[in-house]
XYZ file of C-alpha atoms in Angstrom:
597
model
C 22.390 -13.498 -58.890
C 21.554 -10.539 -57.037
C 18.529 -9.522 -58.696
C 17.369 -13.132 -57.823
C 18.122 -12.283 -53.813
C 16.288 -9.203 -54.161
C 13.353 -11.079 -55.869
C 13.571 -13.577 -52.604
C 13.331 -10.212 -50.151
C 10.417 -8.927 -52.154
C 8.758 -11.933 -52.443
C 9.093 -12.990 -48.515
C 8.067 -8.899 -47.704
C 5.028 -9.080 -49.569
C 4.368 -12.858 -47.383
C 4.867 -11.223 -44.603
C 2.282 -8.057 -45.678
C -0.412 -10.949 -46.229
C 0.418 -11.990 -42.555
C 0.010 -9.185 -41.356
C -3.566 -8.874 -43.826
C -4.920 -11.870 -42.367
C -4.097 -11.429 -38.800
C -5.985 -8.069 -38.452
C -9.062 -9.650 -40.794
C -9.264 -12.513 -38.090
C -8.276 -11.704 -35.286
C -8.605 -8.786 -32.939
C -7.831 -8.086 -28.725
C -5.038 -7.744 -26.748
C -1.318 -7.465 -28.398
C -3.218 -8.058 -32.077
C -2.946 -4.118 -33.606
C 1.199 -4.153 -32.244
C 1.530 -7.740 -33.747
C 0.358 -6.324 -37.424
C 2.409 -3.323 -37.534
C 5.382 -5.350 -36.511
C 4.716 -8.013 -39.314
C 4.031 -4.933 -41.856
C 7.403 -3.003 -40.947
C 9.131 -6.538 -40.991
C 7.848 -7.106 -44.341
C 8.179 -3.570 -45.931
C 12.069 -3.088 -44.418
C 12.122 -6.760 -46.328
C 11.153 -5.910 -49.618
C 13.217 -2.532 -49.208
C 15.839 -4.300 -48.929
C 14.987 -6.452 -51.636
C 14.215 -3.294 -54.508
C 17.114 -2.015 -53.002
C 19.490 -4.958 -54.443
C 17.800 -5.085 -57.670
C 18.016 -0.993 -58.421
C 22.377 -1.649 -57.579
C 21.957 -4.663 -60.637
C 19.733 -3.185 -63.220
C 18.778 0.432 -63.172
C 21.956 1.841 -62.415
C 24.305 -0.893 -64.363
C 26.283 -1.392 -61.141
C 26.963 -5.047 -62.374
C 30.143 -5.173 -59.641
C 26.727 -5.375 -57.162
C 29.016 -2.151 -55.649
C 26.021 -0.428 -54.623
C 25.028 2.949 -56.353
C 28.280 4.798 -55.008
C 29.491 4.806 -58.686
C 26.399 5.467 -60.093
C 25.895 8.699 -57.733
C 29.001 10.476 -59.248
C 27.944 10.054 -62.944
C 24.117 10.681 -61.768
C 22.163 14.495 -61.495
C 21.767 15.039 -57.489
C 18.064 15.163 -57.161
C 17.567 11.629 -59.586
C 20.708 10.216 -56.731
C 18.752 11.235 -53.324
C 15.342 9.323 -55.270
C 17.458 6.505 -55.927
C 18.252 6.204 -52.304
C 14.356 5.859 -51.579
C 14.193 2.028 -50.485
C 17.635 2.176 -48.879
C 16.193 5.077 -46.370
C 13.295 2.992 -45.979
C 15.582 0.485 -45.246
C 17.850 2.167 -42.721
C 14.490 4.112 -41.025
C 12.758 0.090 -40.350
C 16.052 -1.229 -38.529
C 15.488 0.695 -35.647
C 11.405 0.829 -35.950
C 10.700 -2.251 -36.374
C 12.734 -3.780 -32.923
C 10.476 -0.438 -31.310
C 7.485 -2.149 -32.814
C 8.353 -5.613 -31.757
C 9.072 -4.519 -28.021
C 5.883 -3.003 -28.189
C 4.206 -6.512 -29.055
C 6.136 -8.243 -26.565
C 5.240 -5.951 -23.380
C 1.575 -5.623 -24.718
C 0.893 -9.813 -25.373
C 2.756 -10.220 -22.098
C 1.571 -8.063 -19.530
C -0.252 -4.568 -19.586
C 1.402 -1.651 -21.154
C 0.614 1.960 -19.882
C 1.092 5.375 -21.562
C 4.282 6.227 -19.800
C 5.573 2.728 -21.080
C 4.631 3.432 -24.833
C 6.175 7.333 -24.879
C 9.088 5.586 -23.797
C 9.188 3.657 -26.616
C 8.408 6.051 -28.847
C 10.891 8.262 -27.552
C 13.517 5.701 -28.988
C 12.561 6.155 -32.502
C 14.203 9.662 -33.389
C 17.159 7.571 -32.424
C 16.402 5.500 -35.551
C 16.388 8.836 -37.490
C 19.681 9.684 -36.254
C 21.115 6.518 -37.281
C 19.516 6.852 -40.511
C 20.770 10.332 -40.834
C 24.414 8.877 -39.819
C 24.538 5.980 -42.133
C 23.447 8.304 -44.846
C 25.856 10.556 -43.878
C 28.774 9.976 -46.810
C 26.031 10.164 -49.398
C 24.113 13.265 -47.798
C 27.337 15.166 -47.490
C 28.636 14.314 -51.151
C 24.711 15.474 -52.140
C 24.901 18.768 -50.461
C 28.410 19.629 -50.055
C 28.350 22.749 -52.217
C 25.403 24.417 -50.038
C 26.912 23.801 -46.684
C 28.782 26.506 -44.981
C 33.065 25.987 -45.453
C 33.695 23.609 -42.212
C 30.096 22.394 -41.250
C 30.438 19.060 -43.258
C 33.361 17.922 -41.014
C 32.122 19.043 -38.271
C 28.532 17.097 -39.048
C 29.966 13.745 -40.043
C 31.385 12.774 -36.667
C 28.233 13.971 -34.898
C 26.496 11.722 -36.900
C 28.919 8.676 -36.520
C 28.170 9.458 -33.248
C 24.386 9.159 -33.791
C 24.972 5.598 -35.343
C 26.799 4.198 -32.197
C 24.204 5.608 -29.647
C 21.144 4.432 -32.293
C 23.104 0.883 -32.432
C 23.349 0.319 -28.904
C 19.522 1.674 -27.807
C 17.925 -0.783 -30.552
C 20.097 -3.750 -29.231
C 18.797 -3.370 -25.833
C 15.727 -3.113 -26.895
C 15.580 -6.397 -28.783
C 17.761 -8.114 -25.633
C 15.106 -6.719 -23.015
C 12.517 -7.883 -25.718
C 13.871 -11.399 -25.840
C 14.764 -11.013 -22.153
C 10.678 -10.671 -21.131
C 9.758 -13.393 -23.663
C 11.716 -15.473 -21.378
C 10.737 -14.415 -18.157
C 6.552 -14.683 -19.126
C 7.368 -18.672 -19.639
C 9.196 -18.941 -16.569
C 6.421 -17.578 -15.047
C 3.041 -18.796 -16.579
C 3.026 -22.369 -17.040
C 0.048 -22.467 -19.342
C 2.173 -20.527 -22.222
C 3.815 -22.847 -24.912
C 7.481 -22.852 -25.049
C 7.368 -23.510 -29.053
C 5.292 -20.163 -28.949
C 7.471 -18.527 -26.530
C 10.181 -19.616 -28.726
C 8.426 -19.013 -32.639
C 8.114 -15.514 -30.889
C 11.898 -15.014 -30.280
C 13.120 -15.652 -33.510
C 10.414 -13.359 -35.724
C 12.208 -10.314 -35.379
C 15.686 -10.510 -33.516
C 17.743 -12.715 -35.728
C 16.873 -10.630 -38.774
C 18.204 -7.719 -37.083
C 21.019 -9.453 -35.693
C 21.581 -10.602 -39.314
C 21.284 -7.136 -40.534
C 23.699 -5.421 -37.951
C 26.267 -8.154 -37.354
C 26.925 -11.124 -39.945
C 26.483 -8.936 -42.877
C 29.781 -7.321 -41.515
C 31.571 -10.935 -42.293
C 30.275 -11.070 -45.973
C 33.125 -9.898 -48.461
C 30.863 -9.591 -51.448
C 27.838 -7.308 -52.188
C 26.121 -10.615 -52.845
C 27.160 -12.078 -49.938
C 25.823 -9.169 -47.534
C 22.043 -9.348 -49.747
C 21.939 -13.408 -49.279
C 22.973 -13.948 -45.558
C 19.832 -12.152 -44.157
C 17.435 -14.102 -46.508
C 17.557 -17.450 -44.141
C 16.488 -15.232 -41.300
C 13.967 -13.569 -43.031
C 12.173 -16.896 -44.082
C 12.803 -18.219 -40.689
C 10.730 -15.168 -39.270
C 8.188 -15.468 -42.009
C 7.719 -19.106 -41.446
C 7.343 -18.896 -37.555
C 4.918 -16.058 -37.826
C 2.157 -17.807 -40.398
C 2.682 -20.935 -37.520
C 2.094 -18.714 -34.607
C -1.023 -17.407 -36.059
C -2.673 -20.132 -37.812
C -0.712 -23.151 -35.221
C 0.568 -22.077 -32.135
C -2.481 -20.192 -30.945
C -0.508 -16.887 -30.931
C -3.881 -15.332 -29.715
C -5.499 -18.151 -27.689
C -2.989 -18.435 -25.080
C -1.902 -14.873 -24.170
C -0.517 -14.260 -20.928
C -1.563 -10.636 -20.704
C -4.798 -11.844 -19.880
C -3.379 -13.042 -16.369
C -1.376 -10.107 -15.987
C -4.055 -7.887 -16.264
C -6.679 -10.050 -14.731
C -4.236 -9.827 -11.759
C -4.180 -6.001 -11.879
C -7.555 -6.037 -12.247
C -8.582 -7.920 -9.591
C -6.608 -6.259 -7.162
C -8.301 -2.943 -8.898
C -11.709 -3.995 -8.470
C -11.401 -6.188 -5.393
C -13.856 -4.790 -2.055
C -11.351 -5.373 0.063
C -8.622 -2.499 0.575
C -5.233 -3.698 -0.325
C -1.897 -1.996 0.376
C 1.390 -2.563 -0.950
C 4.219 -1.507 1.275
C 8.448 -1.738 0.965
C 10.386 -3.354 3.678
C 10.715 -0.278 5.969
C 6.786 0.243 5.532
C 6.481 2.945 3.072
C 3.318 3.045 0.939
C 4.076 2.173 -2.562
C 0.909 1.469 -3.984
C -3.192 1.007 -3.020
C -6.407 -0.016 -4.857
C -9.383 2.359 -4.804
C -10.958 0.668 -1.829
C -8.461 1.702 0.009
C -8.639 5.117 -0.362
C -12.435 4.880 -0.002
C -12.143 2.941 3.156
C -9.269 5.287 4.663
C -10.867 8.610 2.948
C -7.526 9.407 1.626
C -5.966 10.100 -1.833
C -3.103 7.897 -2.845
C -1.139 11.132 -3.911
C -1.141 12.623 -0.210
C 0.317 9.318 1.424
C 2.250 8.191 -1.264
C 5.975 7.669 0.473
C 4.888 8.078 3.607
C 5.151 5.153 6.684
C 2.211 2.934 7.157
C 1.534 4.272 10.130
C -0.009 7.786 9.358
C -3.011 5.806 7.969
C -3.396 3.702 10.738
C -4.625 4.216 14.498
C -1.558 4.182 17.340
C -2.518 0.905 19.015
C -2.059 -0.949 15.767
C 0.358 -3.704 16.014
C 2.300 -3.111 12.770
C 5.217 -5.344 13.323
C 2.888 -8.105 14.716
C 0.912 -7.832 10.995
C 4.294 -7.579 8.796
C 5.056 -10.875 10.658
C 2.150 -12.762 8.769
C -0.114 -12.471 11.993
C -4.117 -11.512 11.857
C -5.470 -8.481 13.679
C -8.093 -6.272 14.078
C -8.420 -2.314 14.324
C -10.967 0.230 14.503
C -10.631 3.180 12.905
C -9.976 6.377 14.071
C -13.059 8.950 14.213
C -14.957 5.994 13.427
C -16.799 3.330 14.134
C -15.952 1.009 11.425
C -13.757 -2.416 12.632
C -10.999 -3.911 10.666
C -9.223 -7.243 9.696
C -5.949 -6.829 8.686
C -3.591 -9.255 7.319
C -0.302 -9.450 5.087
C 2.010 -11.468 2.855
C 5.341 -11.227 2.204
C 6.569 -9.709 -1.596
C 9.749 -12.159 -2.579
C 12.650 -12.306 -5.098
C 13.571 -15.487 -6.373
C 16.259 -16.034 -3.566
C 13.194 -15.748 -1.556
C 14.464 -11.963 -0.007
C 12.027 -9.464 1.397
C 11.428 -6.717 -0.932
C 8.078 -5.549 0.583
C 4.711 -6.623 1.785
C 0.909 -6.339 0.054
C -1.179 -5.326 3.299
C -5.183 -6.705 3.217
C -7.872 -4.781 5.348
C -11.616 -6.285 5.250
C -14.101 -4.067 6.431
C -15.699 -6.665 9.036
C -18.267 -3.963 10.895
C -21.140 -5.327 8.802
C -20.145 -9.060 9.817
C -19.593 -8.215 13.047
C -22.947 -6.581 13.556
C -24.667 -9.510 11.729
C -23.163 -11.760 14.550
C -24.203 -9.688 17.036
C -27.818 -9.362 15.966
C -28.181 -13.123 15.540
C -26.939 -14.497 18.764
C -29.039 -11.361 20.775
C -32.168 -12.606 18.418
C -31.183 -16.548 19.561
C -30.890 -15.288 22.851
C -33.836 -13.285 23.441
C -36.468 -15.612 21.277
C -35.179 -18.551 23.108
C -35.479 -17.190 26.740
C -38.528 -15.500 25.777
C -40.016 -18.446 24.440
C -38.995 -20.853 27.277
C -40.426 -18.607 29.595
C -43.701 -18.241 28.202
C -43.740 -21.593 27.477
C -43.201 -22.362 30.608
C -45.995 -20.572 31.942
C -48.345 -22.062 29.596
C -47.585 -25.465 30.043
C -47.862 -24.984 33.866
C -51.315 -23.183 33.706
C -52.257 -25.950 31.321
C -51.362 -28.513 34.013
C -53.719 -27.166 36.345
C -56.718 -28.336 33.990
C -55.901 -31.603 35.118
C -56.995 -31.046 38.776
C -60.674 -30.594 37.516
C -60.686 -26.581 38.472
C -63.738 -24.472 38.437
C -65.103 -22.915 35.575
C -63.745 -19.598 36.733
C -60.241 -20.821 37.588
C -60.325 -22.476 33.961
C -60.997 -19.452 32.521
C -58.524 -17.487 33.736
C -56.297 -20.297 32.293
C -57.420 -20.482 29.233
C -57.064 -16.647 28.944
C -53.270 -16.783 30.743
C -52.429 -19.350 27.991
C -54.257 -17.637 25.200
C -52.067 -14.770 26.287
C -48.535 -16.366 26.552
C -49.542 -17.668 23.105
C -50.589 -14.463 21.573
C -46.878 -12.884 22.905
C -45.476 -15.742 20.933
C -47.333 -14.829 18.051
C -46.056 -10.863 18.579
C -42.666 -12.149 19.375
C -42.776 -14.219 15.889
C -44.061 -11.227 13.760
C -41.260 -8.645 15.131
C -38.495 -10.713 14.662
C -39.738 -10.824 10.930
C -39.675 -7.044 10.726
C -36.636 -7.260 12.216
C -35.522 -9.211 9.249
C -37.525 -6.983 6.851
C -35.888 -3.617 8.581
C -31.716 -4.499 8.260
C -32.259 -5.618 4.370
C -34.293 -2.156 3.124
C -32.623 0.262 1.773
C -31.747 3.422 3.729
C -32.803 6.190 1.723
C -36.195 6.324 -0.735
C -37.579 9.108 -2.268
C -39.070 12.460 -0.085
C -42.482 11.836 1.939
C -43.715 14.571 5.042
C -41.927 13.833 8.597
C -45.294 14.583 10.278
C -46.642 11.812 7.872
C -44.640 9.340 8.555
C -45.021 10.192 12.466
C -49.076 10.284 12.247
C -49.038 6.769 10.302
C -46.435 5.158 12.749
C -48.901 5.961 15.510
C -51.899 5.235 14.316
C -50.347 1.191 14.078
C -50.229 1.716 18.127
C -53.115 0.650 20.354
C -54.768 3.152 22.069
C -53.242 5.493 20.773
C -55.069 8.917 19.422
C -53.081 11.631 17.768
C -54.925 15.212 19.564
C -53.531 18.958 19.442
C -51.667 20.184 22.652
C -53.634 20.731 25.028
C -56.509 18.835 23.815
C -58.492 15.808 25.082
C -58.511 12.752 23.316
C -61.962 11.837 21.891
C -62.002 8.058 22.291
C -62.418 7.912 25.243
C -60.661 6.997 28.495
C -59.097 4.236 27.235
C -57.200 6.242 24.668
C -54.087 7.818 25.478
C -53.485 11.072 23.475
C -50.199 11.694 21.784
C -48.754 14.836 21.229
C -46.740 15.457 17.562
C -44.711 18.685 17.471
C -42.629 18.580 13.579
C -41.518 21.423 11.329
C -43.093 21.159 7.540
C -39.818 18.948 6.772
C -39.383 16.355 4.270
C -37.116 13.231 4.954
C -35.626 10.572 2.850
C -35.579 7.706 5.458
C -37.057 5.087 4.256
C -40.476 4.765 5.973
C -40.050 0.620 6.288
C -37.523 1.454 8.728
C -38.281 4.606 10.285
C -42.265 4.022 10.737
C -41.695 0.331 12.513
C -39.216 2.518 14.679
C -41.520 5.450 15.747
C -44.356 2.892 16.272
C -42.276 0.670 18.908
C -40.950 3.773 20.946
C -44.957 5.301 20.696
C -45.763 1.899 21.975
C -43.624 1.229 24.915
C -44.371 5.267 25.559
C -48.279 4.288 25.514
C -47.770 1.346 27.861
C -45.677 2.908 30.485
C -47.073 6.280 30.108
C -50.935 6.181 31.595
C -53.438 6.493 30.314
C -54.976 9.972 32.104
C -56.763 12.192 30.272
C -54.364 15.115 29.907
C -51.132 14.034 27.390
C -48.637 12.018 29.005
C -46.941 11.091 25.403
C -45.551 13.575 22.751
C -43.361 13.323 19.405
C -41.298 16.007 19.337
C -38.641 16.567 16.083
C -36.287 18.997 16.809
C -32.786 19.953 14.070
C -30.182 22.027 13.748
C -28.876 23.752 10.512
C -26.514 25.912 8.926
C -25.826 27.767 5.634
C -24.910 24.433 4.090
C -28.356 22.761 5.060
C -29.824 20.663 7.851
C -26.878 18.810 10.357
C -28.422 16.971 12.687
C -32.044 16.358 13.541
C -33.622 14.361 16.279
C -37.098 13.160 16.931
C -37.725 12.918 21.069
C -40.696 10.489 22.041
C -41.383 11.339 26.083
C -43.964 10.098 28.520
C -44.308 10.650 31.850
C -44.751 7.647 33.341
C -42.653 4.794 35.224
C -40.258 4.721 31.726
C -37.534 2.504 30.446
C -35.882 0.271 33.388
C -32.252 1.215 34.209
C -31.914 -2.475 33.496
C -33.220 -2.164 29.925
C -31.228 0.603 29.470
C -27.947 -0.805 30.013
C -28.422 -3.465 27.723
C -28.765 -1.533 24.904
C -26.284 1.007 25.402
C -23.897 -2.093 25.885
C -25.755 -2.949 22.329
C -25.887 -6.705 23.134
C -26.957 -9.361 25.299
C -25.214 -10.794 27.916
C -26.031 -14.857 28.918
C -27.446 -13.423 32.415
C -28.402 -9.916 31.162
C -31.710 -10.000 28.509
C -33.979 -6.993 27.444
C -38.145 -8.059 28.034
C -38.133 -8.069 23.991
C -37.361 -7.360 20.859
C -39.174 -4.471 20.400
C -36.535 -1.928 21.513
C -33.957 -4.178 19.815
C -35.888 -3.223 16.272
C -35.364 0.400 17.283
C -31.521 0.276 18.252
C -30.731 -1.573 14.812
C -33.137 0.526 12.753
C -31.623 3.896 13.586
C -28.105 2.062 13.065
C -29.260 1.111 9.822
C -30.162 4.619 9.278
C -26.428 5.855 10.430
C -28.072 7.335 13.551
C -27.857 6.674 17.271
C -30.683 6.108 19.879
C -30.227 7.803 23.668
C -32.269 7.632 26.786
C -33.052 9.822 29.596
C -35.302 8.814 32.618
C -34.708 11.372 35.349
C -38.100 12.705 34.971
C -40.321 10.185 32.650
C -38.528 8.690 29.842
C -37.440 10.165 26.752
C -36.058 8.440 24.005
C -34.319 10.512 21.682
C -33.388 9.488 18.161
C -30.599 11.067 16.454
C -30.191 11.496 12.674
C -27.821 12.729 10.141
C -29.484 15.851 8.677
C -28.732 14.556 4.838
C -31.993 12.483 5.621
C -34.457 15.543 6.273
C -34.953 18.891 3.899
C -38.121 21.201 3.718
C -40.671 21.356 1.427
């Protein structure tokens, strides 16, 4: 009768082997390679067991089913220790496989890291010891003549000792096992509870089994047949989870990690603090957006990361606010949500900060473009349809033509006004940087867009004529890697307004002028001045773009010096004015943008 319940335990480990075969032919991702190897050490401790009970019957006569105890005495030392082959195998997979089944469990239900694995892993010599402990009255009997006189009783405790510490580290692994199965369908409501519960009985009731009712069984054939219900129960609810349940359809790693992912990947910086506002934990936009590493704040209070008028308490509280940084330029949004237990106590908070500069500036730039377009074009609307209203009186053919020329001329602005915003448009969405092209190229094409304007040498006359005002370019034999679409447009507007205000005299009243500094390292800064000489840049204009925006009652004559402000901005540089003597507009650029040839 116990040959036939060893026969059973072979038979279900080599079921549970094809299992494990056809999971890992058909199906493959997360938890699927941990699943396997827990099926194939369920199934080989199985049929280890099984050989095991069928050696005791046949090979060694041990027809009292008394083990091979007997049969060790009468039997040469080295043929004894073989014999014991399948029982070590035996005693080695009662503490691997629970490893391997909490190893399944943490990877199907949320995402394990290498620390958490090692851990595990760590556990296993305890399996040895346990193995070496339950072996221990056969081991000792084996080598008893080669040990030195008072090392076997000193060993045999030691490893009793080994089986109690084994015993209790595999049972908390299967409880903690059981313990997360339980806590994934509390918390996901799309997971099954018959697979939540097919999952809890493949590998913990055969160890249970194995380490506790056996102990009840009086008779050798008792203790082979009581784990045999177990073992079919496991082998029956792991073909159903595969082929049934949808073991690997409905895995709730997948939220786990797509959690952890998105808070990885998200653009927005998010911080995760305790109750007394110590950092515990960031995504890399955070430490992009702060410029810090996670190991240097680590620990540390929420404030060192964060300017001295920010209202901490008022975010933890679940208001909004808003920052800027410090050194910088860049604007925040910050806002927060409370981290819970399930009595609904405070154990921390996740912190969110959204980079809102861009937004902000978008806002800006569309309500001074609304702003200006509409009072520009009511006003010049205004003049047209009140010049047109004269035609009515039957003028004279000299009055009408200076109104058809005043309203061909409040058109044509309209048209100009129409075509800059566009470039507007077509300067914020290029890129910043393209690949090298000559400064003094860029400057020569920018002005020859202006009218009446004629690149000449210092000190030269302009050969077009009077009407031609000569510009002056002064540049180093530099490179830059602005992107022309921006910084031409740019160059041309200030050359431009420099043209109009500047005369038109014979001498130079206009120059370009680009002017750096360096160091060791490369170029830092570098500016390119555009001056003229005449009436310059109203004090009026100039406060409204220093205040970079428009006020209801305070508008700039266009959008031409608008293009320039947010086309150096868009370049990361910043545009000055000085009209003491003239006016010269100086534009201000990070040196990354300009190298020489």
């Amino acid at each position: 009768m116990l040959a036939t319940v060893g026969g059973v335990n072979v038979t279900l480990g080599i079921v549970l082997l094809l299992i494990a075969a056809h999971t890992s032919r058909q199906y493959s991702g997360v938890g699927t390679r941990s699943f396997v190897a827990c099926i194939v050490g369920l199934g080989v401790w199985t049929a280890a067991g099984g050989v095991n009970d069928i050696i005791s019957v046949y090979e060694l006569g041990a027809s009292n089913g008394d083990g091979m105890s007997s049969a060790v005495e009468s039997t040469p030392s080295i043929i004894a220790f073989g014999l014991q082959g399948p029982r070590i195998v035996e005693w080695v997979l009662q503490t691997v496989v629970p490893v391997l089944y909490a190893l399944f469990i943490l990877a199907y239900t949320t995402q394990t890291d290498r620390r958490e694995r090692l851990l595990l892993f760590v556990l296993v010599p305890f399996g040895l010891l346990y193995t070496g402990g339950t072996m221990s009255s056969t081991l000792v009997s084996l080598i008893l003549d080669n040990l030195p006189a008072g090392f076997s009783e000193m060993l045999l405790p030691l490893l009793q000792f080994a089986i109690s510490i084994s015993f209790f580290v595999t049972g908390s692994i299967v409880l903690l096992s059981l313990g997360q199965l339980w806590r994934t369908l509390h918390r996901y409501q799309h997971v099954s509870t018959r697979l939540t519960l097919g999952l809890a009985v493949i590998v913990p009731p055969v160890w249970f089994a194995e380490r506790f009712f056996i102990a009840l069984a009086e008779t050798p054939l008792a203790r082979a047949a009581i784990p045999v219900p177990f073992v079919i129960l496991s082998t029956c609810t792991a073909w159903l989870a595969v082929t049934r349940f949808g073991l690997f359809e409905e895995i709730p790693a997948a939220l786990a990690v797509a959690r952890q992912d998105i808070v990885a990947e998200m653009p927005d910086a998010a911080i995760t603090v305790t109750d007394g506002h110590s950092i515990l934990d960031w995504n890399a936009a955070t430490a992009d957006l702060f410029e810090r590493e996670f190991n240097t704040v680590v620990g540390q209070d929420l404030a060192t990361i964060l300017p001295d008028t920010f209202d901490i308490k008022r975010l933890l509280a679940g208001g909004q606010t808003t920052c800027r940084l410090p050194g910088s330029d860049r604007v925040l949004e910050a806002s927060s949500s409370r981290i819970t237990d399930s009595d609904d106590r405070t154990l921390g908070h996740t912190l969110i900060f959204r980079d809102i500069t861009d937004s902000r500036q978008n806002a800006r730039r569309a309500e001074v473009l609304s702003r200006v377009l509409r009072h520009n074009i009511r006003n010049r609307a205004d003049v047209a349809t009140a010049h047109l209203r004269q035609l009515t009186d039957s003028p004279t053919p000299d009055t009408a033509d200076k109104i058809a020329t005043t309203v061909e001329e409040e058109l044509s602005a309209l048209r100009d006004l129409g075509g800059t915003a566009r470039e507007i448009e077509s300067v914020l969405q290029a890129d910043k940087r393209t690949g090298n092209r000559s400064v003094e190229e860029l400057i020569r094409h920018a002005i020859e867009e202006v009218q009446h304007a004629e690149v000449v040498n210092d000190g030269h006359e302009c050969a077009g004529g009077v009407s031609s005002v000569p510009v002056v370019i002064d540049t180093p034999p530099a490179e830059t890697r602005a992107n022309g679409e921006i910084l031409i447009p740019v160059i041309r507007e200030l050359v431009s307004n420099a043209v109009e205000h500047g005369g038109s005299a014979p001498e130079p009243h206009v120059s370009v002028r680009v002017k750096e500094t360096s160091d060791t390292e490369g170029v830092d800064q570098w500016w390119i001045d555009v001056a003229d000489s005449g009436a310059g840049i109203s004090n009026h204009e100039v406060e409204v773009f220093e205040d970079a925006e428009e006020q209801p009652l305070q508008h700039g004559k266009g959008l031409g010096l608008w293009l320039v402000w947010w086309g150096v901005d868009r370049l990361g540089g910043e545009v000055s004015f000085d009209i003491d003597r003239g006016t010269t507009v100086t534009v201000e650029l990070p040196g990354s943008l300009l190298s020489y040839e």
